[in-house]
mmCIF file of C-alpha atoms in Angstrom:
data_model
loop_
_atom_site.group_PDB
_atom_site.id
_atom_site.type_symbol
_atom_site.label_atom_id
_atom_site.label_comp_id
_atom_site.label_asym_id
_atom_site.label_seq_id
_atom_site.Cartn_x
_atom_site.Cartn_y
_atom_site.Cartn_z
ATOM 1 C CA ASP A 1 0.000 0.000 0.000
ATOM 2 C CA GLN A 2 1.152 3.513 -0.792
ATOM 3 C CA GLN A 3 1.619 5.334 2.520
ATOM 4 C CA VAL A 4 2.529 8.646 0.849
ATOM 5 C CA LYS A 5 0.640 9.755 -2.249
ATOM 6 C CA GLN A 6 0.995 12.612 -4.674
ATOM 7 C CA ASN A 7 -2.089 12.325 -6.826
ATOM 8 C CA SER A 8 -1.135 14.946 -9.410
ATOM 9 C CA PRO A 9 1.612 13.696 -11.754
ATOM 10 C CA SER A 10 2.024 17.145 -13.273
ATOM 11 C CA LEU A 11 1.203 20.814 -12.718
ATOM 12 C CA SER A 12 1.603 23.786 -15.040
ATOM 13 C CA VAL A 13 1.722 27.343 -13.679
ATOM 14 C CA GLN A 14 2.383 30.791 -15.112
ATOM 15 C CA GLU A 15 5.516 32.613 -13.964
ATOM 16 C CA GLY A 16 4.765 34.895 -11.001
ATOM 17 C CA ARG A 17 1.707 32.941 -9.883
ATOM 18 C CA ILE A 18 1.423 30.542 -6.949
ATOM 19 C CA SER A 19 2.262 26.847 -7.326
ATOM 20 C CA ILE A 20 0.543 24.474 -4.904
ATOM 21 C CA LEU A 21 1.761 20.889 -4.714
ATOM 22 C CA ASN A 22 -0.200 18.413 -2.641
ATOM 23 C CA CYS A 23 0.640 15.254 -0.721
ATOM 24 C CA ASP A 24 -1.504 12.851 1.315
ATOM 25 C CA TYR A 25 -0.398 10.208 3.775
ATOM 26 C CA THR A 26 -2.064 7.329 5.576
ATOM 27 C CA ASN A 27 0.241 6.527 8.507
ATOM 28 C CA SER A 28 -0.648 8.635 11.564
ATOM 29 C CA MET A 29 2.717 7.708 13.126
ATOM 30 C CA PHE A 30 4.646 9.908 10.692
ATOM 31 C CA ASP A 31 6.158 12.795 12.641
ATOM 32 C CA TYR A 32 8.371 14.538 10.098
ATOM 33 C CA PHE A 33 7.711 15.553 6.518
ATOM 34 C CA LEU A 34 10.060 16.776 3.808
ATOM 35 C CA TRP A 35 9.933 18.117 0.271
ATOM 36 C CA TYR A 36 12.649 17.360 -2.260
ATOM 37 C CA LYS A 37 13.229 18.912 -5.663
ATOM 38 C CA LYS A 38 14.737 16.984 -8.557
ATOM 39 C CA TYR A 39 16.091 18.241 -11.857
ATOM 40 C CA PRO A 40 16.642 15.794 -14.753
ATOM 41 C CA ALA A 41 19.864 13.764 -14.529
ATOM 42 C CA GLU A 42 20.530 14.974 -10.968
ATOM 43 C CA GLY A 43 19.859 13.574 -7.526
ATOM 44 C CA PRO A 44 17.009 14.949 -5.386
ATOM 45 C CA THR A 45 17.894 17.946 -3.226
ATOM 46 C CA PHE A 46 16.292 18.817 0.096
ATOM 47 C CA LEU A 47 13.972 21.813 -0.090
ATOM 48 C CA ILE A 48 11.998 22.279 3.135
ATOM 49 C CA SER A 49 10.652 20.225 6.024
ATOM 50 C CA ILE A 50 8.089 20.357 8.803
ATOM 51 C CA SER A 51 7.700 18.595 12.109
ATOM 52 C CA SER A 52 4.305 17.202 13.078
ATOM 53 C CA ILE A 53 4.158 19.600 16.042
ATOM 54 C CA LYS A 54 3.868 22.522 13.614
ATOM 55 C CA ASP A 55 1.319 23.370 10.956
ATOM 56 C CA LYS A 56 3.402 25.743 8.855
ATOM 57 C CA ASN A 57 7.035 26.301 7.959
ATOM 58 C CA GLU A 58 8.279 29.045 5.679
ATOM 59 C CA ASP A 59 11.601 29.515 3.885
ATOM 60 C CA GLY A 60 11.710 32.387 1.436
ATOM 61 C CA ARG A 61 9.352 31.665 -1.464
ATOM 62 C CA PHE A 62 8.573 28.181 -0.131
ATOM 63 C CA THR A 63 5.985 27.368 2.529
ATOM 64 C CA VAL A 64 4.881 23.948 3.682
ATOM 65 C CA PHE A 65 1.499 23.484 5.387
ATOM 66 C CA LEU A 66 0.569 20.424 7.435
ATOM 67 C CA ASN A 67 -3.012 19.406 8.237
ATOM 68 C CA LYS A 68 -2.696 16.433 10.574
ATOM 69 C CA SER A 69 -6.397 15.781 10.903
ATOM 70 C CA ALA A 70 -6.685 15.446 7.126
ATOM 71 C CA LYS A 71 -3.277 13.709 6.809
ATOM 72 C CA HIS A 72 -2.418 16.234 4.141
ATOM 73 C CA LEU A 73 0.513 18.508 3.415
ATOM 74 C CA SER A 74 1.093 21.041 0.701
ATOM 75 C CA LEU A 75 4.002 23.036 -0.687
ATOM 76 C CA HIS A 76 3.341 26.603 -1.823
ATOM 77 C CA ILE A 77 5.787 28.409 -4.076
ATOM 78 C CA VAL A 78 5.199 32.150 -4.382
ATOM 79 C CA PRO A 79 6.032 33.666 -6.792
ATOM 80 C CA SER A 80 6.803 30.780 -9.135
ATOM 81 C CA GLN A 81 9.856 31.131 -11.389
ATOM 82 C CA PRO A 82 10.886 29.176 -14.516
ATOM 83 C CA GLY A 83 13.856 27.769 -12.544
ATOM 84 C CA ASP A 84 11.360 26.072 -10.217
ATOM 85 C CA SER A 85 10.431 23.685 -13.051
ATOM 86 C CA ALA A 86 11.380 20.263 -11.686
ATOM 87 C CA VAL A 87 9.900 17.130 -10.128
ATOM 88 C CA TYR A 88 8.879 17.585 -6.488
ATOM 89 C CA PHE A 89 8.731 14.655 -4.071
ATOM 90 C CA CYS A 90 7.165 14.693 -0.647
ATOM 91 C CA ALA A 91 8.519 12.273 1.943
ATOM 92 C CA ALA A 92 7.570 11.215 5.452
ATOM 93 C CA SER A 93 9.282 9.553 8.367
ATOM 94 C CA ASN A 94 8.819 8.639 11.992
ATOM 95 C CA ASP A 95 11.349 8.306 14.765
ATOM 96 C CA ASN A 96 10.826 4.569 14.963
ATOM 97 C CA GLN A 97 11.881 3.969 11.364
ATOM 98 C CA GLY A 98 15.552 4.719 11.935
ATOM 99 C CA GLY A 99 15.638 7.659 9.583
ATOM 100 C CA LYS A 100 13.954 5.860 6.681
ATOM 101 C CA LEU A 101 11.895 8.072 4.383
ATOM 102 C CA ILE A 102 8.777 7.021 2.496
ATOM 103 C CA PHE A 103 8.462 8.977 -0.758
ATOM 104 C CA GLY A 104 5.461 9.933 -2.849
ATOM 105 C CA GLN A 105 5.423 9.361 -6.601
ATOM 106 C CA GLY A 106 6.404 12.931 -7.442
ATOM 107 C CA THR A 107 4.726 15.887 -9.201
ATOM 108 C CA GLU A 108 6.340 17.466 -12.229
ATOM 109 C CA LEU A 109 6.005 21.255 -12.038
ATOM 110 C CA SER A 110 6.318 23.336 -15.177
ATOM 111 C CA VAL A 111 6.514 27.116 -14.749
ATOM 112 C CA LYS A 112 5.887 28.910 -18.017
ATOM 113 C CA PRO A 113 7.312 32.388 -18.737
ATOM 114 C CA ASN B 1 33.598 18.621 0.088
ATOM 115 C CA ALA B 2 32.021 16.424 -2.630
ATOM 116 C CA GLY B 3 28.979 15.306 -0.612
ATOM 117 C CA VAL B 4 27.701 11.974 -1.970
ATOM 118 C CA THR B 5 29.438 10.491 -5.005
ATOM 119 C CA GLN B 6 28.334 7.513 -7.095
ATOM 120 C CA THR B 7 30.082 5.459 -9.761
ATOM 121 C CA PRO B 8 29.457 4.662 -12.530
ATOM 122 C CA LYS B 9 27.060 7.283 -13.961
ATOM 123 C CA PHE B 10 25.792 4.950 -16.684
ATOM 124 C CA GLN B 11 25.938 1.182 -17.184
ATOM 125 C CA VAL B 12 24.491 -1.298 -19.652
ATOM 126 C CA LEU B 13 24.385 -4.960 -18.626
ATOM 127 C CA LYS B 14 23.180 -8.119 -20.276
ATOM 128 C CA THR B 15 20.730 -10.330 -18.397
ATOM 129 C CA GLY B 16 22.621 -12.512 -15.931
ATOM 130 C CA GLN B 17 25.673 -10.284 -15.598
ATOM 131 C CA SER B 18 26.740 -8.933 -12.234
ATOM 132 C CA MET B 19 27.952 -5.543 -11.157
ATOM 133 C CA THR B 20 28.557 -3.359 -8.104
ATOM 134 C CA LEU B 21 27.424 0.238 -7.745
ATOM 135 C CA GLN B 22 29.707 2.289 -5.558
ATOM 136 C CA CYS B 23 28.725 5.110 -3.210
ATOM 137 C CA ALA B 24 30.826 7.273 -0.903
ATOM 138 C CA GLN B 25 30.042 10.244 1.347
ATOM 139 C CA ASP B 26 32.376 12.712 3.024
ATOM 140 C CA MET B 27 29.899 14.251 5.493
ATOM 141 C CA ASN B 28 30.648 11.804 8.330
ATOM 142 C CA HIS B 29 27.033 10.598 8.299
ATOM 143 C CA ASN B 30 26.132 7.401 10.124
ATOM 144 C CA SER B 31 23.218 6.382 7.896
ATOM 145 C CA MET B 32 23.339 5.494 4.205
ATOM 146 C CA TYR B 33 20.637 4.348 1.778
ATOM 147 C CA TRP B 34 20.115 2.887 -1.682
ATOM 148 C CA TYR B 35 16.986 3.785 -3.683
ATOM 149 C CA ARG B 36 15.713 3.059 -7.135
ATOM 150 C CA GLN B 37 13.578 5.470 -9.117
ATOM 151 C CA ASP B 38 11.141 4.237 -11.746
ATOM 152 C CA PRO B 39 8.609 6.298 -13.727
ATOM 153 C CA GLY B 40 5.449 6.931 -11.696
ATOM 154 C CA MET B 41 6.814 5.058 -8.667
ATOM 155 C CA GLY B 42 8.799 7.702 -6.823
ATOM 156 C CA LEU B 43 11.875 6.633 -4.890
ATOM 157 C CA ARG B 44 11.763 3.163 -3.366
ATOM 158 C CA LEU B 45 14.192 2.059 -0.683
ATOM 159 C CA ILE B 46 16.254 -1.032 -1.552
ATOM 160 C CA TYR B 47 18.563 -1.329 1.471
ATOM 161 C CA TYR B 48 19.827 0.956 4.178
ATOM 162 C CA SER B 49 22.578 1.040 6.778
ATOM 163 C CA ALA B 50 21.899 2.853 10.040
ATOM 164 C CA SER B 51 25.543 2.646 11.067
ATOM 165 C CA GLU B 52 28.828 1.073 10.067
ATOM 166 C CA GLY B 53 28.531 -2.698 10.260
ATOM 167 C CA THR B 54 24.725 -2.882 9.998
ATOM 168 C CA THR B 55 22.447 -3.257 6.990
ATOM 169 C CA ASP B 56 18.690 -3.785 6.676
ATOM 170 C CA LYS B 57 16.219 -4.482 3.890
ATOM 171 C CA GLY B 58 14.000 -1.764 2.560
ATOM 172 C CA GLU B 59 10.878 -1.991 0.443
ATOM 173 C CA VAL B 60 12.360 -3.721 -2.649
ATOM 174 C CA PRO B 61 15.477 -5.749 -1.654
ATOM 175 C CA ASN B 62 15.029 -8.818 -3.874
ATOM 176 C CA GLY B 63 17.877 -9.300 -6.362
ATOM 177 C CA TYR B 64 20.262 -6.981 -4.505
ATOM 178 C CA ASN B 65 22.944 -7.218 -1.842
ATOM 179 C CA VAL B 66 24.785 -4.457 -0.025
ATOM 180 C CA SER B 67 28.019 -3.932 1.863
ATOM 181 C CA ARG B 68 28.764 -1.140 4.308
ATOM 182 C CA LEU B 69 32.522 -1.222 3.795
ATOM 183 C CA ASN B 70 33.261 1.533 6.312
ATOM 184 C CA LYS B 71 31.567 4.712 7.493
ATOM 185 C CA ARG B 72 32.138 6.424 4.135
ATOM 186 C CA GLU B 73 31.247 3.701 1.645
ATOM 187 C CA PHE B 74 28.076 1.719 0.911
ATOM 188 C CA SER B 75 27.966 -0.497 -2.183
ATOM 189 C CA LEU B 76 25.042 -2.156 -3.957
ATOM 190 C CA ARG B 77 25.556 -5.424 -5.834
ATOM 191 C CA LEU B 78 23.421 -7.054 -8.500
ATOM 192 C CA GLU B 79 24.468 -10.718 -8.636
ATOM 193 C CA SER B 80 22.445 -11.692 -11.723
ATOM 194 C CA ALA B 81 20.923 -8.687 -13.454
ATOM 195 C CA ALA B 82 17.383 -8.863 -14.817
ATOM 196 C CA PRO B 83 15.539 -6.457 -17.168
ATOM 197 C CA SER B 84 13.240 -5.534 -14.229
ATOM 198 C CA GLN B 85 16.296 -3.957 -12.584
ATOM 199 C CA THR B 86 16.560 -1.336 -15.329
ATOM 200 C CA SER B 87 16.236 1.867 -13.327
ATOM 201 C CA VAL B 88 18.013 4.913 -11.940
ATOM 202 C CA TYR B 89 19.767 4.167 -8.661
ATOM 203 C CA PHE B 90 20.416 6.789 -6.007
ATOM 204 C CA CYS B 91 22.579 6.584 -2.942
ATOM 205 C CA ALA B 92 21.911 8.890 0.021
ATOM 206 C CA SER B 93 23.333 9.612 3.446
ATOM 207 C CA SER B 94 21.964 11.332 6.520
ATOM 208 C CA ALA B 95 22.724 12.382 10.070
ATOM 209 C CA SER B 96 19.061 13.007 10.923
ATOM 210 C CA TYR B 97 15.849 13.169 8.905
ATOM 211 C CA GLU B 98 17.280 15.091 5.931
ATOM 212 C CA GLN B 99 18.949 12.838 3.428
ATOM 213 C CA TYR B 100 21.558 14.002 0.926
ATOM 214 C CA PHE B 101 21.563 12.290 -2.442
ATOM 215 C CA GLY B 102 24.204 11.429 -5.005
ATOM 216 C CA PRO B 103 23.784 12.170 -8.737
ATOM 217 C CA GLY B 104 22.523 8.683 -9.586
ATOM 218 C CA THR B 105 23.498 5.713 -11.768
ATOM 219 C CA ARG B 106 21.380 4.981 -14.832
ATOM 220 C CA LEU B 107 21.362 1.199 -15.329
ATOM 221 C CA THR B 108 19.944 -0.588 -18.346
ATOM 222 C CA VAL B 109 19.653 -4.388 -18.409
ATOM 223 C CA THR B 110 19.031 -5.898 -21.854
#
């Protein structure tokens, strides 16, 4: 069973507008959530994270929101830039998993000039 | 400070051949991981090593073996490659929740 799901394989946004990427999870034991960004032919790079004791974390143009009751998190990018075009993965972990991350399938974001 | 390095970058194997993918990190991290990435499947954990001298199976370990040679190096071996193992392989290391990834190895098995 897929414990972390990204139901939108792709998203297209105009430059300067907001990009919203969504992620759902099923395991209520997850206590830490991360977003990674991946360009073609490169490894994923860490973008932003949030602990389950918070509901929002902001870093520049990137904000992650966590809704524990809905088991849902989202990544907001404002304003979107063409360089943000990449595949975005959400990931989840809990302290009992020894640092293992469970990844979603990824959402490919395309930001058009 | 190179971070996480992987060799080779590309490899083509015939069914039944064996090979070892190498990974090294210079961040003094205790934990290291091997993932495979397939279209529409995200990143799936093959094996991980929480510390030097220990290894554990992940989600998709069948057909693979690993060796944690020392704190820096974690290798992944395919003993008898199969077409289903055609994928992009990523190595990662971490000291806490955030994992740092290498550039990947693109493997094709014909």
